[in-house]
Structures are given as C-alpha cells and as structure tokens.
Short mmCIF file of C-alpha atoms in Angstrom, two decimals:
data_model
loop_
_atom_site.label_atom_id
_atom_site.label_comp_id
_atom_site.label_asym_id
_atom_site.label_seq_id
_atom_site.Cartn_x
_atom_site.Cartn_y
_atom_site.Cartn_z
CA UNK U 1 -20.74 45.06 13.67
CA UNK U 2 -22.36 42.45 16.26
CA UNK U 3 -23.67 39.43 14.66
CA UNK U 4 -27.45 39.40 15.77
CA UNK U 5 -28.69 35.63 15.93
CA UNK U 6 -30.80 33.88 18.95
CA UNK U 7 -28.16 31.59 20.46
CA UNK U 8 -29.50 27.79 19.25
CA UNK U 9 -29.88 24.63 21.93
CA UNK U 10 -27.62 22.20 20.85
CA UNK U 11 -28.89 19.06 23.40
CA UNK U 12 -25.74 17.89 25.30
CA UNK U 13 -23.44 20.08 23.94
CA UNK U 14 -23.98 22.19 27.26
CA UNK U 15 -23.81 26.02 27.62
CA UNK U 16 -25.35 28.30 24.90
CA UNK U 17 -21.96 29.68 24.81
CA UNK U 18 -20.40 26.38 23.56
CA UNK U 19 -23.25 26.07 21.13
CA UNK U 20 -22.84 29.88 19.60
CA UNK U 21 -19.03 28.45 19.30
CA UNK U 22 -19.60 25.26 17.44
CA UNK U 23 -22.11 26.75 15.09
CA UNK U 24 -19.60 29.10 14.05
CA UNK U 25 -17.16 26.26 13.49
CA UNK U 26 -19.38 24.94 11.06
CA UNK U 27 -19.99 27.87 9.49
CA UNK U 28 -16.24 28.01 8.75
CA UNK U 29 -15.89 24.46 7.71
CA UNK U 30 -14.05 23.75 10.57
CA UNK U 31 -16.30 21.12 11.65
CA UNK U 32 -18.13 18.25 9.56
CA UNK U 33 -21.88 17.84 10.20
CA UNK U 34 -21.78 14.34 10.20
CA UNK U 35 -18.81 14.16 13.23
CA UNK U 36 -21.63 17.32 15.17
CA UNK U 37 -24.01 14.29 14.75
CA UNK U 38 -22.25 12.04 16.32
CA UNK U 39 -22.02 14.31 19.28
CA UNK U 40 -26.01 14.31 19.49
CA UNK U 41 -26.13 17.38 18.11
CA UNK U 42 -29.42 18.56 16.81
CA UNK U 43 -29.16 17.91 13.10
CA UNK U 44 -32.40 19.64 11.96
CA UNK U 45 -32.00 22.78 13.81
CA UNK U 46 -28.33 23.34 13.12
CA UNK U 47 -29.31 22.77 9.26
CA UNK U 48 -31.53 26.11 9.25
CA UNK U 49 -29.44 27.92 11.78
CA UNK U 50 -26.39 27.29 9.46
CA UNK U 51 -27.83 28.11 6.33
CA UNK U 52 -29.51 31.48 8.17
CA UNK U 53 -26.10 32.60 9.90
CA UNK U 54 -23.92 31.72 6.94
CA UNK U 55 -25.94 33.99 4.86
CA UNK U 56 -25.99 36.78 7.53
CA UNK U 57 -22.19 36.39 7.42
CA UNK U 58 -21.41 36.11 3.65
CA UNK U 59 -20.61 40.22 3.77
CA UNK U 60 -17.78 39.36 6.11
CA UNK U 61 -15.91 36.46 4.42
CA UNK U 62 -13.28 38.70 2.82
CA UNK U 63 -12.47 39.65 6.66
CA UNK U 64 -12.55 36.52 7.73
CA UNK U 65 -10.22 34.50 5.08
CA UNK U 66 -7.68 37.39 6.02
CA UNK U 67 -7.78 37.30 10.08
CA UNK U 68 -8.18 33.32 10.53
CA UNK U 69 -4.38 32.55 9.66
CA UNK U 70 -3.05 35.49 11.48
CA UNK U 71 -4.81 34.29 14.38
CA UNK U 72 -3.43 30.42 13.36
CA UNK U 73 0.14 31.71 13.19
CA UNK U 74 0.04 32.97 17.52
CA UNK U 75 -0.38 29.46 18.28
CA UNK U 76 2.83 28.05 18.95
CA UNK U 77 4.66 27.33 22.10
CA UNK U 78 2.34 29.16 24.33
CA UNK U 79 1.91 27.94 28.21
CA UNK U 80 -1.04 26.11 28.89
CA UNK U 81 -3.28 28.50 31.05
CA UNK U 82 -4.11 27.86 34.75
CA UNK U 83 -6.84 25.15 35.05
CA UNK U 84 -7.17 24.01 31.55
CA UNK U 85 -4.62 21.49 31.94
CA UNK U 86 -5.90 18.38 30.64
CA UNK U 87 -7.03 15.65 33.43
CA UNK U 88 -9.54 13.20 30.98
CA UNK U 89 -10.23 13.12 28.01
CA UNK U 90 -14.00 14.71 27.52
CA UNK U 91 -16.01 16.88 25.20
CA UNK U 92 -14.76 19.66 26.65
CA UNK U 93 -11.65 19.37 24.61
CA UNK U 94 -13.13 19.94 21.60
CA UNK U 95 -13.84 23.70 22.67
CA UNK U 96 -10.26 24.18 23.26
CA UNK U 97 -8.00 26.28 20.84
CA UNK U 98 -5.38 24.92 18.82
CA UNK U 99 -2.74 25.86 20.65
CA UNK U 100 -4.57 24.79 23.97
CA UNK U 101 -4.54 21.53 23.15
CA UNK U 102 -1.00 21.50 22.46
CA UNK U 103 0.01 23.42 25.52
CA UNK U 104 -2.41 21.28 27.65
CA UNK U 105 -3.00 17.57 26.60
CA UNK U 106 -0.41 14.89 27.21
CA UNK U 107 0.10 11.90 24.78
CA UNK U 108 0.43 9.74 27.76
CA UNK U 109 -3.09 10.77 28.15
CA UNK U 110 -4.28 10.26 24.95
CA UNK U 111 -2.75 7.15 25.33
CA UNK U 112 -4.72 5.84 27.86
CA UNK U 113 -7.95 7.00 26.96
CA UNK U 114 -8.12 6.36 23.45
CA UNK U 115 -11.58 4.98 23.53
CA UNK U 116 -12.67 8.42 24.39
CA UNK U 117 -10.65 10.24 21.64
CA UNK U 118 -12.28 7.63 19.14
CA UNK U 119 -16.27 8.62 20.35
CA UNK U 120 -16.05 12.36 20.29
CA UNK U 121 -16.55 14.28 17.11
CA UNK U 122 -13.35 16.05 17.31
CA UNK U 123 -12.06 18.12 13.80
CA UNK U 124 -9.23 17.14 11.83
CA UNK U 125 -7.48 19.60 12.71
CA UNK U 126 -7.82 18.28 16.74
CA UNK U 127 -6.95 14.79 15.55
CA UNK U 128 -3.51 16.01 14.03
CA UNK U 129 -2.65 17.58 16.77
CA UNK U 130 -3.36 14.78 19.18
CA UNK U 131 -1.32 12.66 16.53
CA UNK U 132 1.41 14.52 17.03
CA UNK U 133 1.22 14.54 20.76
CA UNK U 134 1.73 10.78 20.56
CA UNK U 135 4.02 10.33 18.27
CA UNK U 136 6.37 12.83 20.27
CA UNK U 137 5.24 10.61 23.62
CA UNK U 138 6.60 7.20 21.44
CA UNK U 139 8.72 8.62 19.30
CA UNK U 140 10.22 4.67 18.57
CA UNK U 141 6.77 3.74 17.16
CA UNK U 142 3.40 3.03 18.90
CA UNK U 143 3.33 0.04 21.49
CA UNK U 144 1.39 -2.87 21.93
CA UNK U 145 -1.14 -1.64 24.39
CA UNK U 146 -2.07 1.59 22.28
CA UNK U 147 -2.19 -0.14 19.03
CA UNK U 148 -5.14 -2.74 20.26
CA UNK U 149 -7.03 0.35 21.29
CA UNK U 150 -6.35 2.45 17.93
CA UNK U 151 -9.50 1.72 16.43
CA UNK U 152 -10.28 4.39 14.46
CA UNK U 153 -7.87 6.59 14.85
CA UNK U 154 -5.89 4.16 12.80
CA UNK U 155 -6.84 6.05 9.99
CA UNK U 156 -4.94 9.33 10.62
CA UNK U 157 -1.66 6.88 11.12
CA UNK U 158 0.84 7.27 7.93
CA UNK U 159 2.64 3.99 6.56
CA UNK U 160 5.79 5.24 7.87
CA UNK U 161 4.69 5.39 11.29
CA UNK U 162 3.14 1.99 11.28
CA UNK U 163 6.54 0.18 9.91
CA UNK U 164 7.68 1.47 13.78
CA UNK U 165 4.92 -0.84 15.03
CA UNK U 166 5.60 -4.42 16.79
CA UNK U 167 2.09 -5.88 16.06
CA UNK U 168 1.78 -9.69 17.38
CA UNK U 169 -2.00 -10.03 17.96
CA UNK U 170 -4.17 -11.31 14.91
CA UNK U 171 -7.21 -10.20 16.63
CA UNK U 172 -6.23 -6.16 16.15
CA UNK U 173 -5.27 -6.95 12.65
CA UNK U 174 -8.47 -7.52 12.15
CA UNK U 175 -10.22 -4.98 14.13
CA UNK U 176 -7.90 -2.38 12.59
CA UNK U 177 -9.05 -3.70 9.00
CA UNK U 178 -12.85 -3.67 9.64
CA UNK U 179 -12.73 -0.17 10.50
CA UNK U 180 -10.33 0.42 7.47
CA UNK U 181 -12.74 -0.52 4.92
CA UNK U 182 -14.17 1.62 2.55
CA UNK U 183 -11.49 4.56 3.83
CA UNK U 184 -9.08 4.31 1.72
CA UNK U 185 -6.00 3.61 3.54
CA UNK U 186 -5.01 0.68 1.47
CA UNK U 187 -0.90 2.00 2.20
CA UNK U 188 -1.87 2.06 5.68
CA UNK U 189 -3.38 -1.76 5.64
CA UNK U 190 -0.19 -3.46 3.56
CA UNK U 191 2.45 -1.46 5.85
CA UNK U 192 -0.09 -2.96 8.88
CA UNK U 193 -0.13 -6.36 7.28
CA UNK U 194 3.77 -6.69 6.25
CA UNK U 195 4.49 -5.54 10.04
CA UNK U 196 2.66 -8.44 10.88
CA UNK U 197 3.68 -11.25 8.36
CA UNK U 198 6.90 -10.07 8.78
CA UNK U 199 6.87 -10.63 12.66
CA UNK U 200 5.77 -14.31 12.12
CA UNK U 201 2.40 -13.52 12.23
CA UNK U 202 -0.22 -16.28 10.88
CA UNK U 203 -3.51 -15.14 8.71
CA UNK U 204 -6.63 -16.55 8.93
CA UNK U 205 -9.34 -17.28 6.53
CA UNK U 206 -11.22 -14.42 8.28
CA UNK U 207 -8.52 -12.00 7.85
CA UNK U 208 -7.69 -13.04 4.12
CA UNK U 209 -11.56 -12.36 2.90
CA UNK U 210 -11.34 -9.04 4.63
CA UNK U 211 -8.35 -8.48 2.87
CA UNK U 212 -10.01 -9.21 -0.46
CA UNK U 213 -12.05 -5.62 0.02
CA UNK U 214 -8.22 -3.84 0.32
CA UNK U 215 -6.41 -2.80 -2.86
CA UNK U 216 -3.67 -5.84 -3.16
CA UNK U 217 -0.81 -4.01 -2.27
CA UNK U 218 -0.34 -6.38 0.28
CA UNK U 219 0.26 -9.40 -1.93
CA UNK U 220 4.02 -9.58 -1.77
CA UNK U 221 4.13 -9.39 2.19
CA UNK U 222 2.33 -12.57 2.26
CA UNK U 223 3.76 -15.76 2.57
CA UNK U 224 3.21 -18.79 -0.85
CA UNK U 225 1.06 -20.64 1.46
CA UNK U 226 -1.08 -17.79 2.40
CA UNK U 227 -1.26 -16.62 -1.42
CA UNK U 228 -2.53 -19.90 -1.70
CA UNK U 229 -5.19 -18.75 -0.02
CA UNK U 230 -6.09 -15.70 -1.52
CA UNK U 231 -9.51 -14.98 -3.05
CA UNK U 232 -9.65 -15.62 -6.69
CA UNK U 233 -11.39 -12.05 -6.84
CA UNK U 234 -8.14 -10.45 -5.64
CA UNK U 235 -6.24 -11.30 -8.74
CA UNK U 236 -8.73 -8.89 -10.78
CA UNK U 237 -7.43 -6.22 -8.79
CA UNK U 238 -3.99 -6.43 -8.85
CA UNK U 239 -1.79 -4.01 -10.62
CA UNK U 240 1.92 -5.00 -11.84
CA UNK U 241 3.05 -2.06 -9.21
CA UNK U 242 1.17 -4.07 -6.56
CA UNK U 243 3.87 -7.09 -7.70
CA UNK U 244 7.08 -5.39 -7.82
CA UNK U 245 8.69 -6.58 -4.31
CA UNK U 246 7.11 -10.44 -5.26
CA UNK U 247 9.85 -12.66 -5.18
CA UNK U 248 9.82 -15.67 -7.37
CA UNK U 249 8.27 -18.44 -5.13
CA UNK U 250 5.67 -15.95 -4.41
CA UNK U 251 5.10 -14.94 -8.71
CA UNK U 252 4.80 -18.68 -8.76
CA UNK U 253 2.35 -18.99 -6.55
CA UNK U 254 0.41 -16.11 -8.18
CA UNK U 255 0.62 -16.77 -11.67
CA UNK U 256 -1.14 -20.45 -11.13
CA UNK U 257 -4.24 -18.72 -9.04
CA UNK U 258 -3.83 -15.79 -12.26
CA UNK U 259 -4.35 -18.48 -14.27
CA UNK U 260 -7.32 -20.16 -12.64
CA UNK U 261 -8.77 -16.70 -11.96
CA UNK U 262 -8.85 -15.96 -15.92
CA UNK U 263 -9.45 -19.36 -17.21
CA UNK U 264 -12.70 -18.32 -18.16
CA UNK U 265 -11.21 -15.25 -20.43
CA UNK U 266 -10.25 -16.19 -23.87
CA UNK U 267 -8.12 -14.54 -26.79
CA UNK U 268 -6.26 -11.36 -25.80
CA UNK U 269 -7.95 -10.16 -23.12
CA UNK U 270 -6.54 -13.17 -21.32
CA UNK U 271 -3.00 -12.18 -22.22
CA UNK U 272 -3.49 -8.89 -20.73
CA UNK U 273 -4.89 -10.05 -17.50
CA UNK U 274 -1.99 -12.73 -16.99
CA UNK U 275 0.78 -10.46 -18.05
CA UNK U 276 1.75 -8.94 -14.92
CA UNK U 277 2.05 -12.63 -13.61
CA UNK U 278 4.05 -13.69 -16.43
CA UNK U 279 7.27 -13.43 -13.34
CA UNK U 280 5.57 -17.18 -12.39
CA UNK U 281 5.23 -18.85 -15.42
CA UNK U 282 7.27 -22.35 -16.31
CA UNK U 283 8.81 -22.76 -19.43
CA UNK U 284 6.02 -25.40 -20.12
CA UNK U 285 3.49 -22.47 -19.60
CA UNK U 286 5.93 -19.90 -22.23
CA UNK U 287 5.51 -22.20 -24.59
CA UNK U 288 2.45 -22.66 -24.49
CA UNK U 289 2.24 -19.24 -25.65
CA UNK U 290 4.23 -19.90 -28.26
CA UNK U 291 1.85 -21.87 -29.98
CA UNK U 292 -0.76 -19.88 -29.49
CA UNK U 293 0.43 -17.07 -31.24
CA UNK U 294 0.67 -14.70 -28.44
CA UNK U 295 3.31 -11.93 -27.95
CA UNK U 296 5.13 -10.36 -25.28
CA UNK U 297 7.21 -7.44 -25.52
CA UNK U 298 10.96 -7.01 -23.64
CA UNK U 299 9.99 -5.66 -20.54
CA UNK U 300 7.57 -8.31 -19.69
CA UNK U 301 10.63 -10.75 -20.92
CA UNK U 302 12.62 -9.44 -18.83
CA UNK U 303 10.63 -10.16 -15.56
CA UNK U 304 10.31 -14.00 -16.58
CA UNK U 305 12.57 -16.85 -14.37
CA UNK U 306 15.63 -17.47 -15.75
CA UNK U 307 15.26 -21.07 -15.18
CA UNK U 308 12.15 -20.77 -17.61
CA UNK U 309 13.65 -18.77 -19.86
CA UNK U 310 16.99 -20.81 -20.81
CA UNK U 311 15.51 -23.41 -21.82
CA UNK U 312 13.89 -21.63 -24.26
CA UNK U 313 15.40 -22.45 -28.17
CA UNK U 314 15.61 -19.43 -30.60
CA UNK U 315 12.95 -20.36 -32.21
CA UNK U 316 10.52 -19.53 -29.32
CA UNK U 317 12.18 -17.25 -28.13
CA UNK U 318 11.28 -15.81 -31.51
CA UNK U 319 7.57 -16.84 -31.68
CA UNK U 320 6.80 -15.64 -27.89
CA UNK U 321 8.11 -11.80 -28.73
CA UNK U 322 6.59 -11.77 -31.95
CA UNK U 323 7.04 -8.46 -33.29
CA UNK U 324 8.85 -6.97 -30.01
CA UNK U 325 11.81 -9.26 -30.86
CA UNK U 326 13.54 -6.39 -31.54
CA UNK U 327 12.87 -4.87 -28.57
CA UNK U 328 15.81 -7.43 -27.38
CA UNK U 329 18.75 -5.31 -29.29
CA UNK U 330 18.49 -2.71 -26.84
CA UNK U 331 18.56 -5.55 -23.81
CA UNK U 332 21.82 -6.50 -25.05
CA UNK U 333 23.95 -4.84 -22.26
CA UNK U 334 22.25 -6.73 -19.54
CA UNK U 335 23.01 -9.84 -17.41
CA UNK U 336 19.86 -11.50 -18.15
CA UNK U 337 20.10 -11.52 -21.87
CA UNK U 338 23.46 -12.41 -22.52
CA UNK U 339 23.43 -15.58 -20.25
CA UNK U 340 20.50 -17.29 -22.54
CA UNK U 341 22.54 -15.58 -25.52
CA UNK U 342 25.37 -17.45 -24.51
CA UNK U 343 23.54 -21.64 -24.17
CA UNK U 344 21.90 -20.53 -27.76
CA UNK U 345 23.97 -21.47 -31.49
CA UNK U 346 25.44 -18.24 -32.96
CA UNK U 347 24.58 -19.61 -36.02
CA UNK U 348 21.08 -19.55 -34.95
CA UNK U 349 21.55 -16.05 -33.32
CA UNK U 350 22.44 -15.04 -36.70
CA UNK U 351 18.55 -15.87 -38.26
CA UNK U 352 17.22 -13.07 -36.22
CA UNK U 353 18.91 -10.33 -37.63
CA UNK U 354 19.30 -8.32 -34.85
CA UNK U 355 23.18 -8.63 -34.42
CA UNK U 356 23.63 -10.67 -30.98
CA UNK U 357 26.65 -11.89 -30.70
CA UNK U 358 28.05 -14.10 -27.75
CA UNK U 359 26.38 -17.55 -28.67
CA UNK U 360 28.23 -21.01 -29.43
CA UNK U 361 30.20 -21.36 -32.20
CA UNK U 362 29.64 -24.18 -34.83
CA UNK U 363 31.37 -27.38 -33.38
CA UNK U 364 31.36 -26.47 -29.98
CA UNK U 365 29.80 -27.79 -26.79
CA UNK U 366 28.07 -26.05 -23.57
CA UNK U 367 28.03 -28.06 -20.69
CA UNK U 368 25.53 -26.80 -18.20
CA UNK U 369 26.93 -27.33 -14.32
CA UNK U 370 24.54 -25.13 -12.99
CA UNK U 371 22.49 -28.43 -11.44
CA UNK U 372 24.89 -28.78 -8.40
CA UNK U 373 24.46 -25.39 -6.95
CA UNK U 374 20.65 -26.05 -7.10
CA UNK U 375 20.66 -26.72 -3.87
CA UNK U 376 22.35 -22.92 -2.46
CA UNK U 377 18.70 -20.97 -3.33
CA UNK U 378 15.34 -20.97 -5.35
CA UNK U 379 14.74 -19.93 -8.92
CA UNK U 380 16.10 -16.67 -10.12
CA UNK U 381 14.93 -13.85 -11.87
CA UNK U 382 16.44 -12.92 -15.09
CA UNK U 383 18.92 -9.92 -14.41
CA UNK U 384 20.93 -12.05 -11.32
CA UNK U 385 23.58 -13.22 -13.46
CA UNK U 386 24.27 -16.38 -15.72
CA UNK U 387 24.99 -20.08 -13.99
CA UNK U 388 28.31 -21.57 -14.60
CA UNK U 389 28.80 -22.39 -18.41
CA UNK U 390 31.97 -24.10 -19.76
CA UNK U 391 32.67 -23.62 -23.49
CA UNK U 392 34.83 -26.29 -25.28
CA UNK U 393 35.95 -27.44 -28.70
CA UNK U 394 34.75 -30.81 -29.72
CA UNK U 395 38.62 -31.41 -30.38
CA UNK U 396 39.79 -30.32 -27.32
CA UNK U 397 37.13 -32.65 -25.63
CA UNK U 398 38.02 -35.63 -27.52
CA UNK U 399 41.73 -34.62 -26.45
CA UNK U 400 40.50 -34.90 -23.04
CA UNK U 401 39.40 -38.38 -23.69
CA UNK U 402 42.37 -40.10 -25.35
CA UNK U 403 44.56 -38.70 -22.71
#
C-alpha cells in the first residue's frame, strides 16, 4: 500500500524528493529534530507533518522493525556508483546511504573539510561512519592540522584514540574544551589534557577555570604547580578513583588545597571530605587527627606516605585507627606494614593485642640510615618497601666501642 501524504517544503533542503526522504528519517528516529534545525529546516511544519505521517504509518511498524536491518546488513563493501563519488563535502551527503558513504567519501576529504562536516546536521549514524573513514586514513592517530579543526566532532573521538594524538597548541585545548562542556566527555577531556601535559604543554589560568566545569579526572595529569592552581571548587568534585594515578608530590599538593577547600566543614563531615586526600598528609597533620579523636580505617592507612607514617609511635598509630585497628592483622603480609612494625618496640606491639610480631626487642637499638639515600627520589608511598634498618644489641654496640 502507497503511503498517501502531500510532499512538505522543507526551505533549503532542495527537491521535494529529498524532503519526502528526510521526513521519513525522522519518522524512524534516524534523524534528531534539533540537528533538521540546524539545517534550516522548517521546524513548525515538519512538527505536524511528523506527527500526521507517523500516525498514518503506525499499522506498518511491525514491517518496518523487520525489513530495516535486512536492508542494513547489504551494506558492506559495495562499489561506489558512477558519479556519486565524493568531490566536497555538502548537504548532499547526508542523502546518501550508508554504504554510499563508505564506498564514496575519502578521509583525506573529510580531513580537509572538516568545518563543513561540523555545520551540517548529519545523523549519528553518518558521523560514525565518517569516524571511521579517518581513523583508517591516520591509522597512527590524528595529526596536528586535523585536530585544530576538530571542533565538534571531538565529541565522537574515544579516549583511546586521542592518547594517539601529538597535541602542542594550548589554543585547541581550549577550543576543544569549550565545545566539550556540558557533553559529557569528561574521559575524552583528561586523555586530551594528559596528551598535552604530558607533551610539555603549559596551562593557563583560562584553561584551568574551564577545567573546573570537567569532572576531575584530570587531576593527576597535572603538574604540583598547576594543582596549585586549581579552583578550590574542584576539590568538591573529586572522587578517590579520580586520585588513583596521583603520585605523592602531587597528593601533597592536593591534600593542602583539600584542606583549605573544607576548612569551613567541621566534625565528621570534614573527615569524609579530606579522606581521599589523606595520600598528602604530614605526620604533623596525622596527628593532628589523633587528638581529635578521628578514625581511619586500613585501606585509607594504607595510602598514607611512608615518611609520615614511621614516625608515627604505637600509641597513635592506635588512636588514628580507632576501632579499625584491627583491620591491620590482615595487612600483616605486606611491605608497608611490616617496615613501621619493624622501627616500633615489640613490647609495645604486644599492648595491641593483635599478634604483630617483627618489632625491636627489649634492649635493642634501630639505627635509621635511611637519611643518606634522601637524596635518590621523593617521598614514598607505603607498600614500596622499608628503608635500610640495622638492628643491634646494646652489648654488641658497646663491644663496638671498646674495640
């Protein structure tokens, strides 16, 4: 059965035969009403049209939802037809078929006229097939020239593709992250920004406060002195996943704008805010929440300097897990334990009940030599091994001397 409907004027979307087309596209979905828009379609008219023909076809759907990916599934490796061969990129594109456009559009193409991909309405479907035309045209990663002229076709780029990417120029960081915002590519922008960091890049103020609209997954990509600069506001964002690659200078760096950020949060609401900063914190700063009664459990223990933790005595050790002290039995087996285990008295091992063993004996010494490798690297994280210790009798010292 013919579908009877007056074909609609659709403005400068040309013949009526392109117009029947593109209603029926978004009919089917195929096409969003907002990207028709763009195109200076006429909204109003295509609203009533719509609704009229979608109704007119509702007795076919069944039909339909079985035929469309049959006809999907004769669109590979076809030639491209005489004369459809693509020579610019134009609106005419957009009435090819699937398979046209992969028989007949080039990346190189694509390539060059990017501007023109970026200001017609194509579907998504169009886009990820263009996408894959370029990334089989640079299959090494996007270069210099194309990336400055991404715009918004950025967003259809995956995190994987952009780690390819050489990006030197600050000024398409930052026109790739104004038309990032508010799309939810927050993957997209840290892979973007670590590409860029990473290749010696410098940030600006500019670039940081546009930043501060991005989910911080960024934060460990950037360098201490442009965590420095980070919005406060960022730090209310941040999720402990967002911190995992942090090394320590950068936790450092962090945990002192944490603490500034939260200053104004009291009791144990603060605790929860600072805890997945905890990675920065002094010994100075553990202790002081030692005295104020405040708790962390192993895990978070675990994630503290070692350089802040060994000098740590029992005692607070005991008053900073609180109740999760026993959390540290099952810690036993690792590294990071058993090197503050072994600067601590057995004897006051023994008043915690949990059964560590490894600490210093009554009437022995532990001289601590780790000061004159200071100089071969930064602090380290707890799990990295101990420093040098040397265990010795006070007899066999006082040996030493007399000899």
């Amino acid at each position: 059965m013919a579908l009877q409907t007056a074909p609609p004027r659709l403005g400068s979307w040309g013949t009526p035969a392109h117009g029947s087309l593109l209603l029926l596209l978004l009919c089917l979905g195929w096409v969003l009403p907002s990207r028709a828009q763009a195109a200076d379609v006429g909204l109003a008219l295509l609203s009533s049209s719509v609704q009229r023909t979608s109704r007119d076809l509702s007795w076919q759907q069944p039909e339909l939802t079985v035929l469309l990916p049959r006809a999907r599934r004769g669109t590979e490796k076809k030639a491209c037809p005489p004369g459809r061969e693509a020579q610019v990129v134009d609106e005419n594109l957009f009435f090819y078929e699937e398979w046209e456009l992969e028989a007949c559009v080039d990346g190189a193409l694509l390539a060059t006229q990017m501007r023109q991909v970026n200001l017609i309405p194509f579907t998504y479907q169009q886009l990820h097939i263009f996408k894959r035309k370029l990334d089989e045209f640079y299959p090494q990663g996007y270069p210099q020239s194309l990336i400055e002229r991404l715009s918004y076709f950025f967003l259809y780029v995956t995190p994987e593709d952009i780690h390819k990417w050489n990006v030197t120029s600050l000024d398409t960081v930052k026109s790739l992250l104004k038309v990032s915002q508010g799309r939810g590519v927050d993957a997209q922008v840290a892979a973007l920004i670590a590409r860029y960091v990473g290749g010696g890049g410098q940030l600006d103020k500019a670039a940081l406060d546009t930043l501060a609209t991005f989910r911080p997954a960024y934060l460990c990509f950037l360098r201490p002195e442009q965590l420095d600069s980070v919005q406060l506001s960022v730090l209310w964002m941040t999720t402990p996943q967002d911190l995992d690659a942090c090394s320590p200078p950068q936790m450092a760096v962090l945990y002192h704008k944490a603490h500034m950020a939260f200053q104004n949060v009291s009791g144990s609401e603060y605790f929860t805010r600072i805890k997945p900063f905890l990675g920065g914190a002094s010994t100075e700063d553990l202790r002081v929440f030692t005295s104020q009664n405040i708790s962390i459990d192993a895990a978070a223990f675990k994630k503290l300097t070692t350089e802040a933790v060994l000098s740590l005595t029992v005692a607070e050790v005991q008053k900073l897990l609180g109740p999760n002290l026993v959390g540290l039995k099952a810690e036993t087996g690792n590294m990071f334990l058993r090197d503050w285990i072994s600067r601590q008295s057995q004897e006051d091992l023994d008043r915690l009940g949990l059964g560590l063993v490894g600490g210093v004996p009554n009437g022995y010494l532990v001289l601590d030599l780790r000061g004159r490798e200071a100089s071969s690297g930064g602090p380290h994280r707890l799990g990295q091994g101990p420093g040098p210790v040397l265990t010795v009798t006070a007899s066999l010292l006082l040996v030493s001397v007399l000899s």
